[in-house]
XYZ file of N, CA and C in Angstrom:
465
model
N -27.363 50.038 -19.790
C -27.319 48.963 -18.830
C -28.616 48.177 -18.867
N -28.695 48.174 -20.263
C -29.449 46.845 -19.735
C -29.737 45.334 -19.937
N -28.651 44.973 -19.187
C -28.252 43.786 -19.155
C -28.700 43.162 -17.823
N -29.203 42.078 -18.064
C -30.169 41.354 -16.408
C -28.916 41.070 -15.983
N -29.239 41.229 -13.923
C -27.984 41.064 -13.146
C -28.998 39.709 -12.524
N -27.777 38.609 -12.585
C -28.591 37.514 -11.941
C -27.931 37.129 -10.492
N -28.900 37.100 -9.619
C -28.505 37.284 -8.188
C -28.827 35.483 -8.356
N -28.817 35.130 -6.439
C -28.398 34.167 -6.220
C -29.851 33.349 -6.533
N -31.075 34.633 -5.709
C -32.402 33.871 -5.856
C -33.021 33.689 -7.318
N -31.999 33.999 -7.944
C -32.604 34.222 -9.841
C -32.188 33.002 -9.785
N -30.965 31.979 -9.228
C -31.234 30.262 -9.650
C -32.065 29.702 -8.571
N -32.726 28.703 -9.351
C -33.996 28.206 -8.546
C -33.165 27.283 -7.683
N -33.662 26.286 -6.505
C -33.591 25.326 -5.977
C -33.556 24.099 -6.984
N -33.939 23.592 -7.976
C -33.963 22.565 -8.189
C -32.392 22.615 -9.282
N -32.805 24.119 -9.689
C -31.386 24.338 -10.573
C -29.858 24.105 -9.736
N -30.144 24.244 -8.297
C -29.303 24.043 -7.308
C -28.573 22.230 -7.559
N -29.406 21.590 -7.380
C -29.439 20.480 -6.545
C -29.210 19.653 -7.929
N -29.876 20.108 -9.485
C -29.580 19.396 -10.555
C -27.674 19.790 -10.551
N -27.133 20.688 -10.448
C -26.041 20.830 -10.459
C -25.148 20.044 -9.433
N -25.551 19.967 -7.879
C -25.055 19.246 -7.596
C -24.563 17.675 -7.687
N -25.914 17.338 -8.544
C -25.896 15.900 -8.868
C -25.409 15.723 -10.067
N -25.123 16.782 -10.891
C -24.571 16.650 -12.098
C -22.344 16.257 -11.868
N -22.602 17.610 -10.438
C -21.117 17.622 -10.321
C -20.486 15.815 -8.882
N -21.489 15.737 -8.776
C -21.586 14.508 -7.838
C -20.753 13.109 -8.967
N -22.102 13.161 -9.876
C -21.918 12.074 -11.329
C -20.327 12.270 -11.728
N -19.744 13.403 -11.985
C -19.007 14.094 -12.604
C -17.473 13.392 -12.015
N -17.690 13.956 -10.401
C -16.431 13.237 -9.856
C -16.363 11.521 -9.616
N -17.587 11.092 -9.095
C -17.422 9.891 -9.137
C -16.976 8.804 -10.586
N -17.273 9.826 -12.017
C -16.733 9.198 -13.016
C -15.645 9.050 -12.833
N -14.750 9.929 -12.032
C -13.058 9.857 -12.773
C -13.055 9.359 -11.577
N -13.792 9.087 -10.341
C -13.404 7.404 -9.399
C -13.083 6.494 -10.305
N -14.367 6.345 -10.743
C -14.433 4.972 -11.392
C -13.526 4.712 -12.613
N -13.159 5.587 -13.245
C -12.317 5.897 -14.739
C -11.023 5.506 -13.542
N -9.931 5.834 -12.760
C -9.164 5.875 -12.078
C -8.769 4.319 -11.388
N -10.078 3.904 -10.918
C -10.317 2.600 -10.271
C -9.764 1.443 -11.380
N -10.597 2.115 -12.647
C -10.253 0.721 -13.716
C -9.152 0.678 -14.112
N -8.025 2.160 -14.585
C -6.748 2.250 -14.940
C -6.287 1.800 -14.077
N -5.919 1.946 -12.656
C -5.333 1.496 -11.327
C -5.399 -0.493 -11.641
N -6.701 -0.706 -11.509
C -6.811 -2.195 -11.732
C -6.444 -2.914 -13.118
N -6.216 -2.127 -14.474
C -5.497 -2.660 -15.452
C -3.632 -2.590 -14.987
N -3.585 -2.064 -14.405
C -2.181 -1.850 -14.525
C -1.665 -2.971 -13.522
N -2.394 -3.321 -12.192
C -2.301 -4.457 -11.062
C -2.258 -5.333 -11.499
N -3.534 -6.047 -12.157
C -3.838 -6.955 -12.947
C -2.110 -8.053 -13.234
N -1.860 -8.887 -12.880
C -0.722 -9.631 -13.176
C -1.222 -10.687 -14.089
N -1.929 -11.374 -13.938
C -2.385 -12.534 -14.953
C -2.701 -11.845 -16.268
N -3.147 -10.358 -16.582
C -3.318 -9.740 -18.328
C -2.065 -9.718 -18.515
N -2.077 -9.694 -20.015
C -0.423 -9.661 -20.849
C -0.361 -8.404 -20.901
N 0.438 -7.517 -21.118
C 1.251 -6.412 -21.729
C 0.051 -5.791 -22.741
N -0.066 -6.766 -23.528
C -1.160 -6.230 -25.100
C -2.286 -6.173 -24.848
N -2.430 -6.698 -23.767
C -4.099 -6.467 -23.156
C -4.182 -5.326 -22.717
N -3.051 -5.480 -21.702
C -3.482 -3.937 -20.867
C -3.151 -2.733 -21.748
N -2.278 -2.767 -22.807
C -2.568 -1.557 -23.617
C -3.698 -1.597 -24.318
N -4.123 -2.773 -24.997
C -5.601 -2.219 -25.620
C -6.334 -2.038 -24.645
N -6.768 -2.693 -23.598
C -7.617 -1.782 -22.658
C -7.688 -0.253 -22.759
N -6.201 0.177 -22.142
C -5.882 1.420 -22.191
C -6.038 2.151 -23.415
N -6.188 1.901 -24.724
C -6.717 2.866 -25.402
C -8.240 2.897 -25.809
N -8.806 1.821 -25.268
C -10.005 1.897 -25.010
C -10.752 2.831 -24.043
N -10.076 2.563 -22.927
C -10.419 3.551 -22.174
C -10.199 5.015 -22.038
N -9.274 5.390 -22.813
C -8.433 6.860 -23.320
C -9.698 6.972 -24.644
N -9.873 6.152 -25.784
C -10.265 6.888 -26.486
C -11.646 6.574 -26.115
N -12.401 5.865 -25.926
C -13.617 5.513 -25.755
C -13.918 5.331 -24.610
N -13.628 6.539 -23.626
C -13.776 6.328 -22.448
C -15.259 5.586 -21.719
N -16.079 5.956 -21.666
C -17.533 5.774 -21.272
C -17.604 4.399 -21.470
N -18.017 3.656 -23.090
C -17.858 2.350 -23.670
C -16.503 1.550 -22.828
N -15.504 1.969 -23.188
C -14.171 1.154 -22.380
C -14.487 0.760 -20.747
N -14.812 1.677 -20.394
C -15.214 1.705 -18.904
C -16.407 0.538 -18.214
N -17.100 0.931 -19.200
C -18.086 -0.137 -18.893
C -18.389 -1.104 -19.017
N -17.243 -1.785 -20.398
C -17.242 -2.690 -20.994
C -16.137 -3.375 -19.878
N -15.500 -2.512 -19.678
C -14.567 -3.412 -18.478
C -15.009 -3.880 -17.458
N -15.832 -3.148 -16.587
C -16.566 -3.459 -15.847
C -17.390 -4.450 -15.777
N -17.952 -4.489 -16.736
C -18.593 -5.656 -17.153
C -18.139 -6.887 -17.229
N -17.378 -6.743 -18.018
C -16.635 -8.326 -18.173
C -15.174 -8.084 -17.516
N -14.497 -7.358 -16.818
C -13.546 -7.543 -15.617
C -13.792 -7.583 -13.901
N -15.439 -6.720 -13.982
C -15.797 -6.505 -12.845
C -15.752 -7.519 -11.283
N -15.648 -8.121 -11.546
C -16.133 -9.520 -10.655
C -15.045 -9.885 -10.070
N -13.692 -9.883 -10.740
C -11.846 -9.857 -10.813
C -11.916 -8.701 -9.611
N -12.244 -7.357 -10.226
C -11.609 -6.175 -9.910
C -11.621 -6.610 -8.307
N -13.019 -6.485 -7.686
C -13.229 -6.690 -6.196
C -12.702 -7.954 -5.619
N -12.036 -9.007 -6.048
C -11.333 -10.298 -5.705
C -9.885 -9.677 -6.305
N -9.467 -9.074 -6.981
C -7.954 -8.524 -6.752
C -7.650 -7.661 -5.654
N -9.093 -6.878 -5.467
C -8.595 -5.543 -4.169
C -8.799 -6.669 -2.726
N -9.563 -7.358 -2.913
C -9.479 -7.837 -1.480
C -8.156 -8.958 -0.963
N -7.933 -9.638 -2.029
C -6.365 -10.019 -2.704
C -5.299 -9.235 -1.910
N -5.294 -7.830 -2.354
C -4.436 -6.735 -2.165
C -4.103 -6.290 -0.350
N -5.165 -5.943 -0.036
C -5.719 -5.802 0.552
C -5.512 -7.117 2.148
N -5.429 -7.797 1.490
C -5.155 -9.081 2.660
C -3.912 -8.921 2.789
N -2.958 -9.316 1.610
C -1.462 -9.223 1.115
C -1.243 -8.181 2.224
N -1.608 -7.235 2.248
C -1.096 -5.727 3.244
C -1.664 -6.094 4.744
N -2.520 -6.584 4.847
C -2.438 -6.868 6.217
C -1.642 -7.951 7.094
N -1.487 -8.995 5.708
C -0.560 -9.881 6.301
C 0.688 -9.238 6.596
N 1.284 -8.321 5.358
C 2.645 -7.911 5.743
C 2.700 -6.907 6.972
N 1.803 -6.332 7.063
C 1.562 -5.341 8.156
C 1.483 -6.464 10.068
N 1.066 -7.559 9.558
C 0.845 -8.193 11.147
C 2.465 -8.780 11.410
N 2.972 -9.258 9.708
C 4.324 -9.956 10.052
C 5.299 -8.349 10.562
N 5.012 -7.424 10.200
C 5.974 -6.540 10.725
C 5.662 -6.176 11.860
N 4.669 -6.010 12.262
C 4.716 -5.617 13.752
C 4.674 -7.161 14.654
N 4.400 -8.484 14.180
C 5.380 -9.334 14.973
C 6.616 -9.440 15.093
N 7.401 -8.869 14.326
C 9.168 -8.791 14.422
C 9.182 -7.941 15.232
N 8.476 -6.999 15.864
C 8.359 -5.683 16.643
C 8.555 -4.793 15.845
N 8.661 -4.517 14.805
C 8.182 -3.501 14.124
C 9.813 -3.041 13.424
N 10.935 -3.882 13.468
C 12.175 -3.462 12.980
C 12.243 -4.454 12.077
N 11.550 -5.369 11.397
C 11.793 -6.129 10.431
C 12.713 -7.160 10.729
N 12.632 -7.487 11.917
C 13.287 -8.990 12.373
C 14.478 -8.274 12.806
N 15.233 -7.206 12.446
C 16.705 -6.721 13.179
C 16.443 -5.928 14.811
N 17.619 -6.489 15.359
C 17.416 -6.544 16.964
C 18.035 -4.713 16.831
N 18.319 -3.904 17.894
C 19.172 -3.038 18.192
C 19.866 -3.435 18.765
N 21.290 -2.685 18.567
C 22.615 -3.064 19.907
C 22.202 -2.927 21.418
N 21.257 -1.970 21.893
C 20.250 -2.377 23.066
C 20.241 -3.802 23.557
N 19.045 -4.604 22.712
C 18.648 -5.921 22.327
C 19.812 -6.689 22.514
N 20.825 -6.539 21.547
C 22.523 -7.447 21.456
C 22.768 -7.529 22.823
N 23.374 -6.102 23.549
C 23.594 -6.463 24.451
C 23.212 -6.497 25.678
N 21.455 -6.738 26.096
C 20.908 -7.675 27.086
C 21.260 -9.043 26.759
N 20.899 -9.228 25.616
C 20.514 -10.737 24.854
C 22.412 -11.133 25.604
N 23.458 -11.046 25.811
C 24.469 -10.855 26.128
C 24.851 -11.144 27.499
N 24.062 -9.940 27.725
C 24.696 -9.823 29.640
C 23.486 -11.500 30.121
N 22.670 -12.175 28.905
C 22.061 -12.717 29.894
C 22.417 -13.863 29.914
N 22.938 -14.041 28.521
C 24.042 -15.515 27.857
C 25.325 -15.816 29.353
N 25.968 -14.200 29.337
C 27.163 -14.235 30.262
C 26.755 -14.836 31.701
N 25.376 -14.190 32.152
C 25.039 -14.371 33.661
C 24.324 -16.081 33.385
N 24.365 -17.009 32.138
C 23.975 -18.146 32.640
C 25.200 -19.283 32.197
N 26.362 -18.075 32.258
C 27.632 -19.174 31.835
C 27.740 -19.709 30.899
N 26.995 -19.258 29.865
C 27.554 -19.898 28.535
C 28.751 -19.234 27.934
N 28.887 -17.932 28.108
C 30.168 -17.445 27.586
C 31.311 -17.014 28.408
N 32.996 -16.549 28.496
C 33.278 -16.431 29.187
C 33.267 -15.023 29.326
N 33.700 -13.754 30.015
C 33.922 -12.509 30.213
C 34.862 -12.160 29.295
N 35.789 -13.104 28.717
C 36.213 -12.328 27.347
C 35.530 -12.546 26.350
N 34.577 -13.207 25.855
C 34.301 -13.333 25.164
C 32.727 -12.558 25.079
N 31.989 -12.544 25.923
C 31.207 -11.218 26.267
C 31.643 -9.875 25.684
N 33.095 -9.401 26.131
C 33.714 -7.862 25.670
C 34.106 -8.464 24.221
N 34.464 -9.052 23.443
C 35.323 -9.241 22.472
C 33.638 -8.883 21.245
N 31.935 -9.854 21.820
C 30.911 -9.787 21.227
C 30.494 -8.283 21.733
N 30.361 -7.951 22.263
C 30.309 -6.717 23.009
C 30.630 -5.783 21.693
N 32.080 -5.524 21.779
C 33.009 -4.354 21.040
C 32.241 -4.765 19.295
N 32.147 -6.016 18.978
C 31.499 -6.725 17.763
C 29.989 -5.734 17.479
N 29.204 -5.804 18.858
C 27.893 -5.289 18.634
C 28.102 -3.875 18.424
N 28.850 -2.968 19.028
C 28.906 -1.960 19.197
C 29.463 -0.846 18.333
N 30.493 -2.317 17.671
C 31.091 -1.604 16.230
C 30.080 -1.477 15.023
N 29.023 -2.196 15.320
C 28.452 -2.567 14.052
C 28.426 -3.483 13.324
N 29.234 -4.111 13.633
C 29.506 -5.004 12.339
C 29.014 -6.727 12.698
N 27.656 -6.770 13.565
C 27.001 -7.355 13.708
C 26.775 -7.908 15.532
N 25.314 -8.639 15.186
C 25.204 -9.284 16.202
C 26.221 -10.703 16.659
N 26.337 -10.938 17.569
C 26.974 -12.165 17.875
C 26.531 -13.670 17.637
N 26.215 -14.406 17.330
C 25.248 -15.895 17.486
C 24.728 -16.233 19.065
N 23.918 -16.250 19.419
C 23.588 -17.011 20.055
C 24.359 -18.014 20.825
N 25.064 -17.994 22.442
C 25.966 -19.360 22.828
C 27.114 -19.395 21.626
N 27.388 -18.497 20.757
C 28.849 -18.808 20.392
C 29.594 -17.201 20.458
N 31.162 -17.715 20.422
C 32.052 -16.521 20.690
C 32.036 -16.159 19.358
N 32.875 -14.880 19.541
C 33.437 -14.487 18.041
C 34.236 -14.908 17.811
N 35.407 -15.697 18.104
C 36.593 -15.936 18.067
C 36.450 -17.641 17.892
N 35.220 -18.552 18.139
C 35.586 -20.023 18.418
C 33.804 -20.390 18.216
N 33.835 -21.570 17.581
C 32.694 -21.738 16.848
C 31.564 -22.810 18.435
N 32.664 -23.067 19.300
C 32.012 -23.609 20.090
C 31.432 -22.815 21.131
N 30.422 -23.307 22.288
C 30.324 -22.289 23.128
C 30.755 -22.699 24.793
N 30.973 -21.402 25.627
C 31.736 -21.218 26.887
C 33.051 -22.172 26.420
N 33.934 -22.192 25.060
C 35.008 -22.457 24.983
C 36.090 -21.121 25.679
């Protein structure tokens, strides 16, 4: 036995902290390796043949590919994500202005929207039950001031 047993205080502190920064470097590469594949593939204005030679640039010559992209795509990359990025908030504000169902009411909705048409006399009481049984079946909302049965309204 004699083979050195290396305990924890046998690695130094700096041997500590070089490792951490080694494994720090390490993951943030395949950020950045990840970031650029992600943004070749978004990319709508590159052709097809671009983004594959990119891509084997960056597959085979990773490091060089990477940086070379960066370089001369870099400036794009952060004006496509913020691009992106807007795009999603816009769609995100237009959906929760529809209330959050994408512009479709519930049969709930149908029939207030209904009882309130009926209580200001635009429709008659058959024609209330006839949109009514319409909402309830499913097979849609009613228009607005018109029956199901007659294109005019309180006909």
């Amino acid at each position: 036995m004699n083979t050195p047993i290396y305990l924890a205080y046998d690695y130094p502190l700096l041997g500590a902290l070089w490792t951490m920064f080694v494994f720090f470097v390490w993951v943030m590469w395949f950020a950045l390796l990840f970031r650029v594949v992600l943004d070749i593939f978004r990319d709508d204005a590159m052709s097809g043949w671009a983004k594959a030679g990119w891509l084997v640039v960056c597959t085979f010559v990773p490091f060089l590919g990477v940086f070379l992209y960066v370089l001369i795509r870099g400036k794009d990359m952060g004006r496509r994500e913020r691009d992106r990025a807007r795009a999603q908030r816009e769609e995100l504000r237009e959906y929760f202005a529809d209330g959050g169902d994408g512009g479709r009411r519930s049969s709930v909705d149908e029939l207030a929207r209904l009882s309130e048409i009926r209580a200001k006399g635009d429709i008659t009481d058959e024609e209330f039950r006839r949109a009514k049984e319409l909402v309830l079946s499913g097979h849609g909302p009613a228009a607005p001031g018109s029956s199901p049965s007659s294109g005019t309204p309180g006909s």
